[in-house]
Amino acid sequence: MFITLEGGEGSGKSTLLQALSARLSADGIDVVTTREPGGTPLAEAIRNLALHPPGETSFSPLAEALLMNAARDDHLKELIRPALVRGAWVLCDRFADSTRVYQGLAGGISPSLLSFIEKDVIGPTSPDLTLVLDIPVELAVQRRIDRGSATDVFERRGLEFHENVRSAFLQIADENADRVKTIDASRTVAEVFDAAWNLIAKLRNGATLS
């Protein structure tokens, strides 16, 4: 299974990813956890460039999209596809939906252009399930402040941008209801985990996701 976690900054993706990985591993499942951009040495180098451009510079949305897909191409070839071929489950913090949101719906890049690029980069390797962690932007900002970690180029953008990101993820969930499920991430860590695990349990049992 290939499961991706999506959502805005501070929505709790990394925390949920580790909890799901631990639970699946306890059930005897071979689990690979990874992230985008990143996951391989080459993709991690691109991640650093994309999230922390030199000086006070910034990339255009188109340049960002190209960087993300360059990293994704290597990530898929070197890590994700080999893991899936050997029968492992892959849990990924962000994937193509983030590019569609950040550089597409919120950044203004044509969806048709992104789809054209994805056709060659992603091919048939699409997630079996995508969990969108939805949280009010103000609460997410407070979580990032409480976390106290260094910010990147996306986290430093204004509230309007992050509101657009949130709306774009909800739009993707609405348009891809068979694959994308939204979870209220304003709840406790345990409640978010239970909601996610319920969906994964249905996936494992072959039940229809609802």
CSV table of C-alpha atoms in Angstrom, one decimal:
chain,number,residue,atom,x,y,z
A,1,MET,CA,0.0,0.0,0.0
A,2,PHE,CA,1.1,3.6,-0.8
A,3,ILE,CA,-0.4,6.1,1.7
A,4,THR,CA,0.3,9.8,1.6
A,5,LEU,CA,-0.3,12.5,4.3
A,6,GLU,CA,-1.2,16.0,3.2
A,7,GLY,CA,-2.2,19.3,4.8
A,8,GLY,CA,-0.9,22.7,5.6
A,9,GLU,CA,2.1,23.6,7.7
A,10,GLY,CA,1.6,22.6,11.4
A,11,SER,CA,-1.2,20.2,10.7
A,12,GLY,CA,0.5,17.2,12.4
A,13,LYS,CA,1.5,15.1,9.4
A,14,SER,CA,4.9,14.1,10.8
A,15,THR,CA,3.4,13.0,14.2
A,16,LEU,CA,0.7,11.0,12.6
A,17,LEU,CA,3.2,9.4,10.1
A,18,GLN,CA,5.3,8.1,12.9
A,19,ALA,CA,2.4,6.8,14.9
A,20,LEU,CA,0.9,4.9,11.9
A,21,SER,CA,4.3,3.5,11.1
A,22,ALA,CA,4.7,2.1,14.6
A,23,ARG,CA,1.3,0.6,14.6
A,24,LEU,CA,1.8,-1.1,11.2
A,25,SER,CA,5.2,-2.4,12.2
A,26,ALA,CA,3.7,-3.8,15.4
A,27,ASP,CA,1.3,-5.8,13.1
A,28,GLY,CA,4.3,-7.3,11.3
A,29,ILE,CA,4.1,-5.1,8.2
A,30,ASP,CA,7.3,-3.9,6.4
A,31,VAL,CA,6.9,-0.1,6.5
A,32,VAL,CA,8.9,2.6,4.8
A,33,THR,CA,8.4,6.2,6.0
A,34,THR,CA,9.6,9.0,3.8
A,35,ARG,CA,8.8,12.6,2.9
A,36,GLU,CA,8.6,15.0,0.0
A,37,PRO,CA,10.5,16.8,-1.2
A,38,GLY,CA,13.2,14.4,0.0
A,39,GLY,CA,13.6,10.7,0.7
A,40,THR,CA,16.8,10.1,-1.2
A,41,PRO,CA,20.2,12.0,-1.1
A,42,LEU,CA,19.5,13.8,-4.3
A,43,ALA,CA,15.9,14.7,-3.4
A,44,GLU,CA,17.0,15.9,0.0
A,45,ALA,CA,19.5,18.2,-1.7
A,46,ILE,CA,16.7,19.6,-3.8
A,47,ARG,CA,14.5,20.0,-0.7
A,48,ASN,CA,17.1,22.2,0.9
A,49,LEU,CA,17.4,24.3,-2.1
A,50,ALA,CA,13.6,24.6,-2.6
A,51,LEU,CA,12.7,25.3,1.0
A,52,HIS,CA,15.8,27.5,1.8
A,53,PRO,CA,16.7,29.5,-1.3
A,54,PRO,CA,20.0,31.3,-0.9
A,55,GLY,CA,20.0,34.8,0.5
A,56,GLU,CA,16.7,36.7,0.3
A,57,THR,CA,15.7,35.1,-3.0
A,58,SER,CA,12.7,33.0,-3.8
A,59,PHE,CA,11.7,30.7,-6.7
A,60,SER,CA,8.7,31.3,-8.9
A,61,PRO,CA,5.9,28.8,-8.5
A,62,LEU,CA,6.9,27.3,-11.8
A,63,ALA,CA,10.5,26.8,-10.7
A,64,GLU,CA,9.2,25.3,-7.4
A,65,ALA,CA,7.0,22.9,-9.3
A,66,LEU,CA,10.0,21.8,-11.5
A,67,LEU,CA,12.2,21.3,-8.4
A,68,MET,CA,9.5,19.3,-6.6
A,69,ASN,CA,9.0,17.0,-9.6
A,70,ALA,CA,12.8,16.6,-10.1
A,71,ALA,CA,13.0,15.5,-6.5
A,72,ARG,CA,9.9,13.3,-6.9
A,73,ASP,CA,11.3,11.5,-10.0
A,74,ASP,CA,14.4,10.4,-8.0
A,75,HIS,CA,12.3,9.6,-5.0
A,76,LEU,CA,10.0,7.3,-6.9
A,77,LYS,CA,12.8,5.5,-8.8
A,78,GLU,CA,15.2,5.0,-5.9
A,79,LEU,CA,12.9,4.5,-2.9
A,80,ILE,CA,9.1,4.3,-3.4
A,81,ARG,CA,8.8,1.9,-6.3
A,82,PRO,CA,11.5,-0.5,-5.1
A,83,ALA,CA,9.8,-0.6,-1.7
A,84,LEU,CA,6.3,-1.3,-3.2
A,85,VAL,CA,7.8,-4.0,-5.5
A,86,ARG,CA,9.1,-5.9,-2.5
A,87,GLY,CA,5.7,-5.7,-0.8
A,88,ALA,CA,6.4,-3.0,1.7
A,89,TRP,CA,3.9,-0.3,2.7
A,90,VAL,CA,5.1,3.3,2.0
A,91,LEU,CA,3.9,6.1,4.2
A,92,CYS,CA,4.9,9.5,2.7
A,93,ASP,CA,4.7,13.0,4.2
A,94,ARG,CA,3.5,14.9,1.2
A,95,PHE,CA,3.4,13.9,-2.5
A,96,ALA,CA,2.0,15.2,-5.7
A,97,ASP,CA,-1.1,16.7,-4.1
A,98,SER,CA,1.1,19.2,-2.3
A,99,THR,CA,2.5,20.4,-5.7
A,100,ARG,CA,-1.0,20.7,-7.1
A,101,VAL,CA,-1.9,22.8,-4.0
A,102,TYR,CA,1.1,24.9,-3.3
A,103,GLN,CA,2.3,25.6,-6.8
A,104,GLY,CA,-0.9,25.0,-8.7
A,105,LEU,CA,-4.2,26.0,-7.0
A,106,ALA,CA,-2.4,28.4,-4.5
A,107,GLY,CA,0.5,29.4,-6.7
A,108,GLY,CA,-1.2,29.9,-10.0
A,109,ILE,CA,0.4,27.2,-12.2
A,110,SER,CA,-1.9,25.7,-14.7
A,111,PRO,CA,-3.3,22.3,-13.6
A,112,SER,CA,-2.9,21.1,-17.2
A,113,LEU,CA,0.8,21.8,-17.1
A,114,LEU,CA,1.3,20.0,-13.8
A,115,SER,CA,-0.7,17.1,-15.1
A,116,PHE,CA,1.5,17.0,-18.2
A,117,ILE,CA,4.6,16.8,-16.0
A,118,GLU,CA,3.1,14.3,-13.6
A,119,LYS,CA,2.2,11.9,-16.5
A,120,ASP,CA,5.9,11.1,-16.9
A,121,VAL,CA,7.2,11.6,-13.4
A,122,ILE,CA,4.5,9.7,-11.5
A,123,GLY,CA,3.1,7.4,-14.1
A,124,PRO,CA,1.0,4.6,-12.5
A,125,THR,CA,2.5,5.1,-9.0
A,126,SER,CA,-0.5,6.8,-7.4
A,127,PRO,CA,-1.4,6.6,-3.7
A,128,ASP,CA,-3.9,4.0,-2.6
A,129,LEU,CA,-5.1,6.4,0.1
A,130,THR,CA,-4.4,10.1,0.9
A,131,LEU,CA,-5.2,11.6,4.3
A,132,VAL,CA,-5.6,15.4,4.3
A,133,LEU,CA,-5.1,16.8,7.8
A,134,ASP,CA,-7.4,19.8,7.9
A,135,ILE,CA,-6.8,22.5,10.6
A,136,PRO,CA,-7.7,26.2,10.9
A,137,VAL,CA,-4.8,28.3,9.8
A,138,GLU,CA,-4.6,30.3,13.1
A,139,LEU,CA,-4.3,27.1,15.1
A,140,ALA,CA,-1.7,25.8,12.8
A,141,VAL,CA,0.3,29.0,13.2
A,142,GLN,CA,0.2,28.7,16.9
A,143,ARG,CA,1.4,25.1,16.7
A,144,ARG,CA,4.4,26.1,14.6
A,145,ILE,CA,5.2,28.9,17.2
A,146,ASP,CA,4.9,26.4,20.0
A,147,ARG,CA,7.2,23.9,18.1
A,148,GLY,CA,9.8,26.6,17.8
A,149,SER,CA,11.6,25.0,14.9
A,150,ALA,CA,13.3,27.0,12.0
A,151,THR,CA,10.9,28.2,9.4
A,152,ASP,CA,11.1,27.6,5.6
A,153,VAL,CA,10.1,29.7,2.7
A,154,PHE,CA,6.5,28.3,2.7
A,155,GLU,CA,6.0,28.7,6.4
A,156,ARG,CA,7.0,32.4,6.2
A,157,ARG,CA,4.3,33.2,3.8
A,158,GLY,CA,1.2,35.2,4.9
A,159,LEU,CA,-2.1,34.0,6.3
A,160,GLU,CA,-3.9,34.5,2.9
A,161,PHE,CA,-1.5,32.1,1.2
A,162,HIS,CA,-2.1,29.5,3.9
A,163,GLU,CA,-5.9,30.0,3.8
A,164,ASN,CA,-5.6,29.4,0.0
A,165,VAL,CA,-3.6,26.2,0.7
A,166,ARG,CA,-6.2,24.9,3.1
A,167,SER,CA,-9.0,25.6,0.7
A,168,ALA,CA,-7.1,23.9,-2.1
A,169,PHE,CA,-6.6,20.7,-0.1
A,170,LEU,CA,-10.3,20.6,0.7
A,171,GLN,CA,-11.0,21.1,-3.0
A,172,ILE,CA,-8.8,18.2,-4.0
A,173,ALA,CA,-10.4,16.0,-1.3
A,174,ASP,CA,-13.8,16.9,-2.7
A,175,GLU,CA,-12.8,16.1,-6.3
A,176,ASN,CA,-11.0,12.8,-5.4
A,177,ALA,CA,-13.3,11.4,-2.8
A,178,ASP,CA,-12.5,7.8,-3.7
A,179,ARG,CA,-8.8,8.3,-2.7
A,180,VAL,CA,-8.6,11.4,-0.5
A,181,LYS,CA,-10.1,11.5,3.0
A,182,THR,CA,-10.1,14.6,5.2
A,183,ILE,CA,-9.4,14.3,8.9
A,184,ASP,CA,-10.1,17.1,11.5
A,185,ALA,CA,-6.6,17.7,12.7
A,186,SER,CA,-7.7,20.3,15.3
A,187,ARG,CA,-8.5,17.3,17.6
A,188,THR,CA,-6.1,15.5,20.0
A,189,VAL,CA,-3.2,13.4,18.6
A,190,ALA,CA,-5.0,10.3,19.8
A,191,GLU,CA,-8.3,11.3,18.1
A,192,VAL,CA,-6.5,12.0,14.8
A,193,PHE,CA,-4.7,8.7,15.0
A,194,ASP,CA,-7.9,6.8,15.6
A,195,ALA,CA,-9.6,8.5,12.6
A,196,ALA,CA,-6.6,7.7,10.3
A,197,TRP,CA,-6.3,4.1,11.6
A,198,ASN,CA,-10.0,3.4,11.0
A,199,LEU,CA,-9.5,4.3,7.3
A,200,ILE,CA,-6.4,2.2,7.0
A,201,ALA,CA,-8.1,-0.7,8.6
A,202,LYS,CA,-10.9,-0.5,6.0
A,203,LEU,CA,-8.3,-0.4,3.3
A,204,ARG,CA,-6.5,-3.5,4.7
A,205,ASN,CA,-9.8,-5.3,4.8
A,206,GLY,CA,-10.8,-4.4,1.3
A,207,ALA,CA,-13.8,-2.4,2.5
A,208,THR,CA,-15.1,0.7,0.7
A,209,LEU,CA,-13.7,3.9,2.2
A,210,SER,CA,-16.3,6.4,3.4
